[in-house]
PDB file of C-alpha atoms and ligand atoms in Angstrom:
ATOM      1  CA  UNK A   1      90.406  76.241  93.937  1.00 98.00           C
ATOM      2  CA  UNK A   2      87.596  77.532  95.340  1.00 98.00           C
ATOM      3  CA  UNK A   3      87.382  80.843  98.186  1.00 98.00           C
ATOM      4  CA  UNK A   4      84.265  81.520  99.748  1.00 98.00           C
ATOM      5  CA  UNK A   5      84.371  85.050 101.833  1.00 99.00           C
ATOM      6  CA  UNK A   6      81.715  85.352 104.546  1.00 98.00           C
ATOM      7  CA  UNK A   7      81.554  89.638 105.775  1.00 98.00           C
ATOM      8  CA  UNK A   8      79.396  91.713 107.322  1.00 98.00           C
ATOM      9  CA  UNK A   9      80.084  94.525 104.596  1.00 98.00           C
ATOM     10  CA  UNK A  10      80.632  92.745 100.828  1.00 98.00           C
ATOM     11  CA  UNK A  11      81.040  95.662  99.244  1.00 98.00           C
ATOM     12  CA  UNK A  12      84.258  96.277 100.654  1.00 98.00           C
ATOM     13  CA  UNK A  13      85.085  93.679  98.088  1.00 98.00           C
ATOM     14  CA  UNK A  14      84.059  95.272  95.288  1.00 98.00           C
ATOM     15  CA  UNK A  15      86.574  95.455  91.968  1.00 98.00           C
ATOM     16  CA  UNK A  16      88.964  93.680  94.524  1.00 98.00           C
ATOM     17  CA  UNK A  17      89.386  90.757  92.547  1.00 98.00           C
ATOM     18  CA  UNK A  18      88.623  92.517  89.532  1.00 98.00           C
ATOM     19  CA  UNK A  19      92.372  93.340  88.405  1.00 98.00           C
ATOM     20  CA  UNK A  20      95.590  91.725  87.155  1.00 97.00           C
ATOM     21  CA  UNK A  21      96.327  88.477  88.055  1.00 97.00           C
ATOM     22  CA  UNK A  22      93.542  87.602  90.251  1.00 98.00           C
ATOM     23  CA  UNK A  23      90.989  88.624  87.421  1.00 98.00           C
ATOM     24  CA  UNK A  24      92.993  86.599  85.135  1.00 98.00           C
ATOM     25  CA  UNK A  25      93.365  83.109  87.116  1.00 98.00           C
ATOM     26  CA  UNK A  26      89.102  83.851  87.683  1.00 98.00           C
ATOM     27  CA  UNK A  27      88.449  84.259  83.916  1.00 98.00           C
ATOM     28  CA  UNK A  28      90.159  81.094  83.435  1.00 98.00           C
ATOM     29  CA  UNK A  29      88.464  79.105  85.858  1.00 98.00           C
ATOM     30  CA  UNK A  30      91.338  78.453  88.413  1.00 98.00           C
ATOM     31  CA  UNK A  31      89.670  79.842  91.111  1.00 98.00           C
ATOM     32  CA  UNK A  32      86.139  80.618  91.981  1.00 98.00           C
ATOM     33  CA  UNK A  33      86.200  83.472  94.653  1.00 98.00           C
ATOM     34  CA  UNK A  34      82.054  84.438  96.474  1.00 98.00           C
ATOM     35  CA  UNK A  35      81.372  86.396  98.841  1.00 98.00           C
ATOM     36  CA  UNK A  36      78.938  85.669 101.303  1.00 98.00           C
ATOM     37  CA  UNK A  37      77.020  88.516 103.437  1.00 98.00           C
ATOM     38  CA  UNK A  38      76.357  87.075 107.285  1.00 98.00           C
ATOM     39  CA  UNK A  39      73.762  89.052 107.621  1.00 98.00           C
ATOM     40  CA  UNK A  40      71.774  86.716 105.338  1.00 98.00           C
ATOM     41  CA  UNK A  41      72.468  84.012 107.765  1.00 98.00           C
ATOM     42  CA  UNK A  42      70.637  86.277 110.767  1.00 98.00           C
ATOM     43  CA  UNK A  43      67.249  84.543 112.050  1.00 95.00           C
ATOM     44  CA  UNK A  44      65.937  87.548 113.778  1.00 96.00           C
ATOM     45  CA  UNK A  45      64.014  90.839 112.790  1.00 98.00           C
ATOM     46  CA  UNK A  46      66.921  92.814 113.036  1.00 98.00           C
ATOM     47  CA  UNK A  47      69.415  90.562 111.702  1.00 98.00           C
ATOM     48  CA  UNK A  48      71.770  91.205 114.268  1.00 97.00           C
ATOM     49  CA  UNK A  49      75.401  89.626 114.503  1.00 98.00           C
ATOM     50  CA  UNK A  50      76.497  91.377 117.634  1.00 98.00           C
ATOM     51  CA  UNK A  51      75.645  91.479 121.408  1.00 97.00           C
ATOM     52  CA  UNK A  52      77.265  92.284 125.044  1.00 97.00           C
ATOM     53  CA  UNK A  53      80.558  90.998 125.963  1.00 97.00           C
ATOM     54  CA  UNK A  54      79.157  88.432 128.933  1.00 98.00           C
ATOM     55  CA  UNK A  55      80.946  89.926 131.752  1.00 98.00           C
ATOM     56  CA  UNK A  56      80.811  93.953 130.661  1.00 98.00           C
ATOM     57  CA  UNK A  57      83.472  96.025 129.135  1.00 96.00           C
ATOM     58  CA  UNK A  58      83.424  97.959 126.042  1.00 96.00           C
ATOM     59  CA  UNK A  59      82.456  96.978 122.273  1.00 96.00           C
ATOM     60  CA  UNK A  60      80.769  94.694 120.744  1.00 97.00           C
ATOM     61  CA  UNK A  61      81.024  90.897 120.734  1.00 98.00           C
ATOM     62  CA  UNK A  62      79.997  88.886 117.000  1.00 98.00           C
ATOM     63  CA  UNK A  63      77.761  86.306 118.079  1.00 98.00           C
ATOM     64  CA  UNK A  64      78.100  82.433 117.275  1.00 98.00           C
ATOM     65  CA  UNK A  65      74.894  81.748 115.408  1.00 98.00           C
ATOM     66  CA  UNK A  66      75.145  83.389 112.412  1.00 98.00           C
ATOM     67  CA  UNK A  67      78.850  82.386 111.454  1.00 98.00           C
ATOM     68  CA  UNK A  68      77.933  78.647 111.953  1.00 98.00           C
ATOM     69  CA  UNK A  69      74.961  79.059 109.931  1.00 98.00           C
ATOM     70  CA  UNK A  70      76.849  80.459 107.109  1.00 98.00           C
ATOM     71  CA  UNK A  71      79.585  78.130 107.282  1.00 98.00           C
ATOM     72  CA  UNK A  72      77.093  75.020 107.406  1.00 98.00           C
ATOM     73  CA  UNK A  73      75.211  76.266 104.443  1.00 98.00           C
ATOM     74  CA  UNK A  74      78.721  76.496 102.360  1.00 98.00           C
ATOM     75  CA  UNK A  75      79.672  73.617 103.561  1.00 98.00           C
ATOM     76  CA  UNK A  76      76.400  71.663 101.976  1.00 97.00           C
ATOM     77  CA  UNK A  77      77.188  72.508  98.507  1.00 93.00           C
ATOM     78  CA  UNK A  78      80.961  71.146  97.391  1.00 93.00           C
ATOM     79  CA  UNK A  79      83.770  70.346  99.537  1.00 94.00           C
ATOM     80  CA  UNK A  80      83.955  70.841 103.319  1.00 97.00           C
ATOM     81  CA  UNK A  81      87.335  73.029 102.930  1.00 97.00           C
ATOM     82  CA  UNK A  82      89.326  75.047 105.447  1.00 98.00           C
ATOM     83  CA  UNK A  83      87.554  77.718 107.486  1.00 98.00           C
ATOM     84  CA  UNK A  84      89.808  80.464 108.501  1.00 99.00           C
ATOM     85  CA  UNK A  85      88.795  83.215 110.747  1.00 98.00           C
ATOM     86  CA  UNK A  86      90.908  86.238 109.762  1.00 98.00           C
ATOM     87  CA  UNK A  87      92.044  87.935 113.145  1.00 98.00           C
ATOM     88  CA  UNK A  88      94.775  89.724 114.877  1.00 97.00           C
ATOM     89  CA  UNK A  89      95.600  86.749 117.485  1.00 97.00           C
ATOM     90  CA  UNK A  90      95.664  84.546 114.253  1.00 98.00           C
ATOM     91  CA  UNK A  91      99.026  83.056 113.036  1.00 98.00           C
ATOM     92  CA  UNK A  92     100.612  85.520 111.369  1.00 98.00           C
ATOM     93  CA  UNK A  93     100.750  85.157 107.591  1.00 98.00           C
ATOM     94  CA  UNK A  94     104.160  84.470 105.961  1.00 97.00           C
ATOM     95  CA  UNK A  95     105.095  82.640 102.296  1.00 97.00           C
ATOM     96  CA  UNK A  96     105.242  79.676 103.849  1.00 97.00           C
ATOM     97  CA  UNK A  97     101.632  80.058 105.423  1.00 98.00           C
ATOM     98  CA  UNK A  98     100.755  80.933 101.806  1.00 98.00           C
ATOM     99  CA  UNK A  99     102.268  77.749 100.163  1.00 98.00           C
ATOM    100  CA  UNK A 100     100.277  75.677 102.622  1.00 98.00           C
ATOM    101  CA  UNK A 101      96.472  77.231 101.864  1.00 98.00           C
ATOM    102  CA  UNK A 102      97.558  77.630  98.182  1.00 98.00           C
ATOM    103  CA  UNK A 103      97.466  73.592  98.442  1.00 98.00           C
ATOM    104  CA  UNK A 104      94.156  73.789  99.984  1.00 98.00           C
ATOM    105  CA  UNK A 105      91.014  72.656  97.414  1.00 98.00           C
ATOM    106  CA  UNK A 106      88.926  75.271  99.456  1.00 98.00           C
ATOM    107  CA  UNK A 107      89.132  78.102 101.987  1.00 99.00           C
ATOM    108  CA  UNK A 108      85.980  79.629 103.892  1.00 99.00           C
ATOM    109  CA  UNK A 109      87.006  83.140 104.724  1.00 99.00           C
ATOM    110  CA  UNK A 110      85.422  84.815 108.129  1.00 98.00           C
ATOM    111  CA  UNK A 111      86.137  88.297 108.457  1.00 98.00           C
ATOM    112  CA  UNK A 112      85.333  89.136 111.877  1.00 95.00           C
ATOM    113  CA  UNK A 113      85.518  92.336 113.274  1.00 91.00           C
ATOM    114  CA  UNK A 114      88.290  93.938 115.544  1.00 81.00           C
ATOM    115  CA  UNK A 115      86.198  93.890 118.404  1.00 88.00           C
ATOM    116  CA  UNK A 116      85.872  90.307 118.875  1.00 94.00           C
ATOM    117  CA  UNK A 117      84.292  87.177 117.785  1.00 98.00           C
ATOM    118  CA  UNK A 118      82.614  84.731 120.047  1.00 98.00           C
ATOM    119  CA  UNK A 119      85.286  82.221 121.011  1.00 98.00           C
ATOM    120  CA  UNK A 120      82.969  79.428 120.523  1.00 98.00           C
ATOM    121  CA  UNK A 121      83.362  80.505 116.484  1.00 98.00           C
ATOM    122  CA  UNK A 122      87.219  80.088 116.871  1.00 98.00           C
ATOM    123  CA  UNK A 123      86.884  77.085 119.438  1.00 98.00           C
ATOM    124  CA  UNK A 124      84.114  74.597 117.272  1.00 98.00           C
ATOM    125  CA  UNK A 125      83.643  75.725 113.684  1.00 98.00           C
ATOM    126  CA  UNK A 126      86.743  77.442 111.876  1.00 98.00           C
ATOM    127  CA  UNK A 127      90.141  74.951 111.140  1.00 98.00           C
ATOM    128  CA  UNK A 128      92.436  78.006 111.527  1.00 98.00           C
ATOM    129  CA  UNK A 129      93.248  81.675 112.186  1.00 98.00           C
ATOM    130  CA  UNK A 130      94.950  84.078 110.393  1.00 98.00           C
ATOM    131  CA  UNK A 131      96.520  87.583 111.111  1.00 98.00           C
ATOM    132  CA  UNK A 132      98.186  89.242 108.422  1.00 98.00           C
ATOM    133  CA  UNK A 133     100.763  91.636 110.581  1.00 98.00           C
ATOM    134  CA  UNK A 134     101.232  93.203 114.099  1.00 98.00           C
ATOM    135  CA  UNK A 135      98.933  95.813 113.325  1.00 97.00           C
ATOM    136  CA  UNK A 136      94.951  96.913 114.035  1.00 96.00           C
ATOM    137  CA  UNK A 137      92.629  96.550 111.337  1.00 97.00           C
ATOM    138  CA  UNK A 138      88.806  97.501 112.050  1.00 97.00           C
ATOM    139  CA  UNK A 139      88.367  93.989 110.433  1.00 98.00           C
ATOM    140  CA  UNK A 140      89.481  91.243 108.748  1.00 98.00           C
ATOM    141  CA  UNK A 141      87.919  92.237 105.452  1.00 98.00           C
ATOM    142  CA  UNK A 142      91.771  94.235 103.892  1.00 98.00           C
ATOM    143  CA  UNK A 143      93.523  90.732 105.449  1.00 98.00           C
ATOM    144  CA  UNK A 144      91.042  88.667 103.170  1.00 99.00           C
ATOM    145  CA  UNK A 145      92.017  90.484 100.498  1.00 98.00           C
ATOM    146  CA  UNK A 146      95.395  90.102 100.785  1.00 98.00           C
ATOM    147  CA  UNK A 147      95.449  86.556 101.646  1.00 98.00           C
ATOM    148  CA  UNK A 148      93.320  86.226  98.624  1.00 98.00           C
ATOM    149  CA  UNK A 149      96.023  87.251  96.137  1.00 98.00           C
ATOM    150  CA  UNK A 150      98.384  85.829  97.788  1.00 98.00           C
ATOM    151  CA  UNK A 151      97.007  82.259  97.143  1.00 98.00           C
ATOM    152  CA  UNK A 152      95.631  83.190  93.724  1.00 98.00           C
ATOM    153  CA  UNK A 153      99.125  83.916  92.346  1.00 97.00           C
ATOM    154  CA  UNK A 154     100.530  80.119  93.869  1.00 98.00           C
ATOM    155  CA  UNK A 155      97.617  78.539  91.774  1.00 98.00           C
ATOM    156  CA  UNK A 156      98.967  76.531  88.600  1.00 97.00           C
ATOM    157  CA  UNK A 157      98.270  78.478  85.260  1.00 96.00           C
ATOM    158  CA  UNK A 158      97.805  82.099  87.364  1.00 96.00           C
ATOM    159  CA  UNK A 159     100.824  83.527  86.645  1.00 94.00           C
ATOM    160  CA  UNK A 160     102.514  83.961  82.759  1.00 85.00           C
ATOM    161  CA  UNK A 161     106.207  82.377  82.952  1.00 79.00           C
ATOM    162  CA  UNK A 162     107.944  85.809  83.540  1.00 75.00           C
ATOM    163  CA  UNK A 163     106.225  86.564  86.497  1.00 76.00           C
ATOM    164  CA  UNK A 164     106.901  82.706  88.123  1.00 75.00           C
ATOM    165  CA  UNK A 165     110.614  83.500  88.293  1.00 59.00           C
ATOM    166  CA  UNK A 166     109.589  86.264  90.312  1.00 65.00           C
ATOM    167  CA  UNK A 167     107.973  84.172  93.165  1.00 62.00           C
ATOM    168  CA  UNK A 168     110.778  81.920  92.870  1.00 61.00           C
ATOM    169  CA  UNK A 169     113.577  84.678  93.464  1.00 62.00           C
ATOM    170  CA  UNK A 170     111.632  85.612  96.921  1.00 70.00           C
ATOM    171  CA  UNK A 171     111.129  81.627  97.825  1.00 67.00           C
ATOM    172  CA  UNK A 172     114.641  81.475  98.523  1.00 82.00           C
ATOM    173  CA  UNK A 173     114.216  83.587 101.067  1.00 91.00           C
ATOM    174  CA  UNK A 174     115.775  87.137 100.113  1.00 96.00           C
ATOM    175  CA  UNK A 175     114.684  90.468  99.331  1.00 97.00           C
ATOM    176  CA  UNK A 176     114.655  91.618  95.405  1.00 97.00           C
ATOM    177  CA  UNK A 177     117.727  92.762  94.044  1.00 97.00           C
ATOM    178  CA  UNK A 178     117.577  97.102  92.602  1.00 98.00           C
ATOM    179  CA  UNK A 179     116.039  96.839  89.142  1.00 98.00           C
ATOM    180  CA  UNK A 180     116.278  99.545  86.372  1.00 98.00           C
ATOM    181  CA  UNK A 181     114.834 100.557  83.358  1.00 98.00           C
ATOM    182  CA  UNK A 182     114.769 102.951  80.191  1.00 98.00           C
ATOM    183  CA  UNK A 183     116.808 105.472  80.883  1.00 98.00           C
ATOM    184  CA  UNK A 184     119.984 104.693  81.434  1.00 98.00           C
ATOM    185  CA  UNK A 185     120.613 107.964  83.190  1.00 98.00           C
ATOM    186  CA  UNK A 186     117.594 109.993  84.604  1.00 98.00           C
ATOM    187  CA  UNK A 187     117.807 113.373  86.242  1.00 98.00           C
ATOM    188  CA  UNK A 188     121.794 112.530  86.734  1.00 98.00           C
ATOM    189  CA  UNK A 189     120.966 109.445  88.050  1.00 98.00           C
ATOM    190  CA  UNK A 190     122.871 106.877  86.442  1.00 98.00           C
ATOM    191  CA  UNK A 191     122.088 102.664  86.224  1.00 98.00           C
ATOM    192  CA  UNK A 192     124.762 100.673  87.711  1.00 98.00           C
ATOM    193  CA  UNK A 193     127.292  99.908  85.064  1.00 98.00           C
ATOM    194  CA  UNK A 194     127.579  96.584  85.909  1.00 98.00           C
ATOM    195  CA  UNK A 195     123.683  96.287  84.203  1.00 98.00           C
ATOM    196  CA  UNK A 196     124.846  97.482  80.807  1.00 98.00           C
ATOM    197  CA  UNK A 197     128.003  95.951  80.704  1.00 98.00           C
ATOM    198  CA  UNK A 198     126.524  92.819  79.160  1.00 98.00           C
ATOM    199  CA  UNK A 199     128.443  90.610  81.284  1.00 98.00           C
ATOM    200  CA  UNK A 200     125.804  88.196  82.364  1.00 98.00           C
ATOM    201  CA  UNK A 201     127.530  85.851  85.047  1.00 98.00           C
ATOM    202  CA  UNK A 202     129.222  89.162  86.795  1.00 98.00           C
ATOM    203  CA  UNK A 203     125.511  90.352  86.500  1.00 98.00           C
ATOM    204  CA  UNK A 204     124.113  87.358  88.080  1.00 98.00           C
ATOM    205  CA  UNK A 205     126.952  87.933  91.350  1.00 98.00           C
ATOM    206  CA  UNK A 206     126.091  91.515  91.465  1.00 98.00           C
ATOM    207  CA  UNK A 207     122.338  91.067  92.032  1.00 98.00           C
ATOM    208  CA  UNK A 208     123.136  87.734  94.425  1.00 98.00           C
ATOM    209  CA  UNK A 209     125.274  90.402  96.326  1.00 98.00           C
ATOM    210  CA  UNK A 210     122.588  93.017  96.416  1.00 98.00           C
ATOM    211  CA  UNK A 211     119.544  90.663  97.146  1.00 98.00           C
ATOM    212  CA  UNK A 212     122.042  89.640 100.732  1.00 97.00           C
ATOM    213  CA  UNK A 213     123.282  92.790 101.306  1.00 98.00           C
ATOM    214  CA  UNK A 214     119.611  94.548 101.458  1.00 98.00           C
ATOM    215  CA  UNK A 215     118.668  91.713 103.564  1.00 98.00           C
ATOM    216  CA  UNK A 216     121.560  91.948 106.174  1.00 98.00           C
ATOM    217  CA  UNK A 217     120.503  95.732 106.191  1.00 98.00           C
ATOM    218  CA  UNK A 218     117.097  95.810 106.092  1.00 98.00           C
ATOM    219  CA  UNK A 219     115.084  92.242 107.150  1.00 98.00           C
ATOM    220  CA  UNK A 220     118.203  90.276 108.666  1.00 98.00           C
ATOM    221  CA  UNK A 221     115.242  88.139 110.390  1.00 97.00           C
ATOM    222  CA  UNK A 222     114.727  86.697 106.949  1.00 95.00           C
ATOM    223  CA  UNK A 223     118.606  85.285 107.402  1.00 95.00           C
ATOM    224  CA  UNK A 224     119.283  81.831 108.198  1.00 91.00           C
ATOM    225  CA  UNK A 225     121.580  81.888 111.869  1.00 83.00           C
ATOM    226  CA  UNK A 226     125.839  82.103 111.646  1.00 61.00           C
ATOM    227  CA  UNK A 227     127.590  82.925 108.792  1.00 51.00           C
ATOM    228  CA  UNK A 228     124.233  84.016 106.375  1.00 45.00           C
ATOM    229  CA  UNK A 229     126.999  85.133 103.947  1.00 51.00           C
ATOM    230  CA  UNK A 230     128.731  82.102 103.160  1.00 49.00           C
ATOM    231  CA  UNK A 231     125.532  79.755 103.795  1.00 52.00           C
ATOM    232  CA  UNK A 232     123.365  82.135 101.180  1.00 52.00           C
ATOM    233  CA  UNK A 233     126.159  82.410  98.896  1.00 47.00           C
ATOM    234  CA  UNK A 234     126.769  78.344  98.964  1.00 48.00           C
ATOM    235  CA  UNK A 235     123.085  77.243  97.866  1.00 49.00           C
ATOM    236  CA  UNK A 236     124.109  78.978  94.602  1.00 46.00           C
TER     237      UNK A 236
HETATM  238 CL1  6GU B   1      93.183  89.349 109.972  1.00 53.49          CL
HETATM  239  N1  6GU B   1      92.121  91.385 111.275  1.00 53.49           N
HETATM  240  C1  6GU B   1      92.185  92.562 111.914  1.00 53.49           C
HETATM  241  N2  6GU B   1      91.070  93.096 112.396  1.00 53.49           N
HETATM  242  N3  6GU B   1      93.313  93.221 112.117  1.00 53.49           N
HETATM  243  C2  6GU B   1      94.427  92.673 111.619  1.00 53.49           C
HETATM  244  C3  6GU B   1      94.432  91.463 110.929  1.00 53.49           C
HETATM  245  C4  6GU B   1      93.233  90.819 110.773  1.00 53.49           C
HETATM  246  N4  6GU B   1      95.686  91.179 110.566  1.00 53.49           N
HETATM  247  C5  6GU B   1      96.422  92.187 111.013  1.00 53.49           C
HETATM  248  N5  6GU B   1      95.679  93.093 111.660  1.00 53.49           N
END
């Protein structure tokens, strides 16, 4: 897979994709990830990427021109792939979102600013947009980021076998179960019996419990509708 990143500031990308897993799948050729500065796509003295709102009011607005011309040029060299402006009124990114641009051969990343992008960018030159949460971001450069790992980890070959359960256990849908570790008791607090106990079916309940339980209390959005209990409890 291939990511192309197109910012107004690059080096807020700097050692992001230098770590863990993402550094790992790069090494090993499963995904190429550049970032692009828009500026370099500017045709005028001051290479300038904003104006005037048309019609007043505050801010800034990130003009057309340059985004096209960067996405053009990218597009010359491989395949055309999907262009995804990362913004607040985007769809908001979920792990089914992910699953879908993880399939992807190649994603174009905008990061626009908060301010605003000229619609024409979103209306006639980018395939999608994506928010990553219900929150303000000065821009869509920490979003990129995130969808960037996010996709990286989906990627055949990125992940060692222990870590694929992982993704697995929150495909279906539920939070984590508690995990523990060395010791078994740590400033008086003890693990869970259950845990040492060695049995491993009673173990496997217990954690099934826990992973529905914390979801009822915490994220019962994540739920299916009417009895989640017996429905969760019946696709295992
Ligand atoms: Cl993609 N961009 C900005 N500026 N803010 C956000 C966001 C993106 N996703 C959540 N908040």
């Amino acid at each position: 897979m291939r990511i192309d990143i197109v910012s107004i500031f690059p080096p807020m990308f700097a050692g992001a994709f230098d770590h863990s897993i993402v550094k790992r799948a790069r090494e090993r050729g499963i995904v190429r990830i550049d970032v692009h500065d828009l500026r370099a796509h500017t045709t005028d003295r001051h290479r300038s990427v904003d104006d005037e709102p048309y019609g007043g009011g505050p801010g800034m607005v990130m003009t057309p021109e340059p985004w096209f011309r960067a996405v053009e040029s990218l597009r010359e060299e491989g395949e055309r792939g999907r262009a995804i402006l990362m913004t607040p009124q985007g769809r908001r990114l979920d792990q089914r979102i992910v699953r879908e641009l993880a399939a992807e051969e190649r994603l174009i990343l905008l990061c626009g600013r908060y301010e605003g992008v000229d619609e024409r960018v979103r209306e006639h030159l980018v395939d999608d947009e994506i928010s990553i949460g219900d929150y303000v971001l000065s821009g869509g450069e920490p979003a990129a980021v995130v969808l960037v790992d996010a996709v990286v980890r989906l990627q055949a070959g990125a992940l060692g076998s222990a870590q694929s359960t992982v993704e697995e256990s929150f495909s279906d849908g539920l939070l984590e179960y508690p995990q523990y570790t060395r010791p078994a008791e740590f400033r008086g607090w003890s693990v869970p019996d259950i845990l040492l106990s060695g049995h491993h079916a009673e173990i496997v309940r217990w954690r099934r419990r826990q992973q529905i339980e914390r979801t009822r209390l915490r994220r019962p959005d994540l739920l299916p509708d009417g009895d989640a209990d017996t429905e969760v409890l019946d696709a295992n």
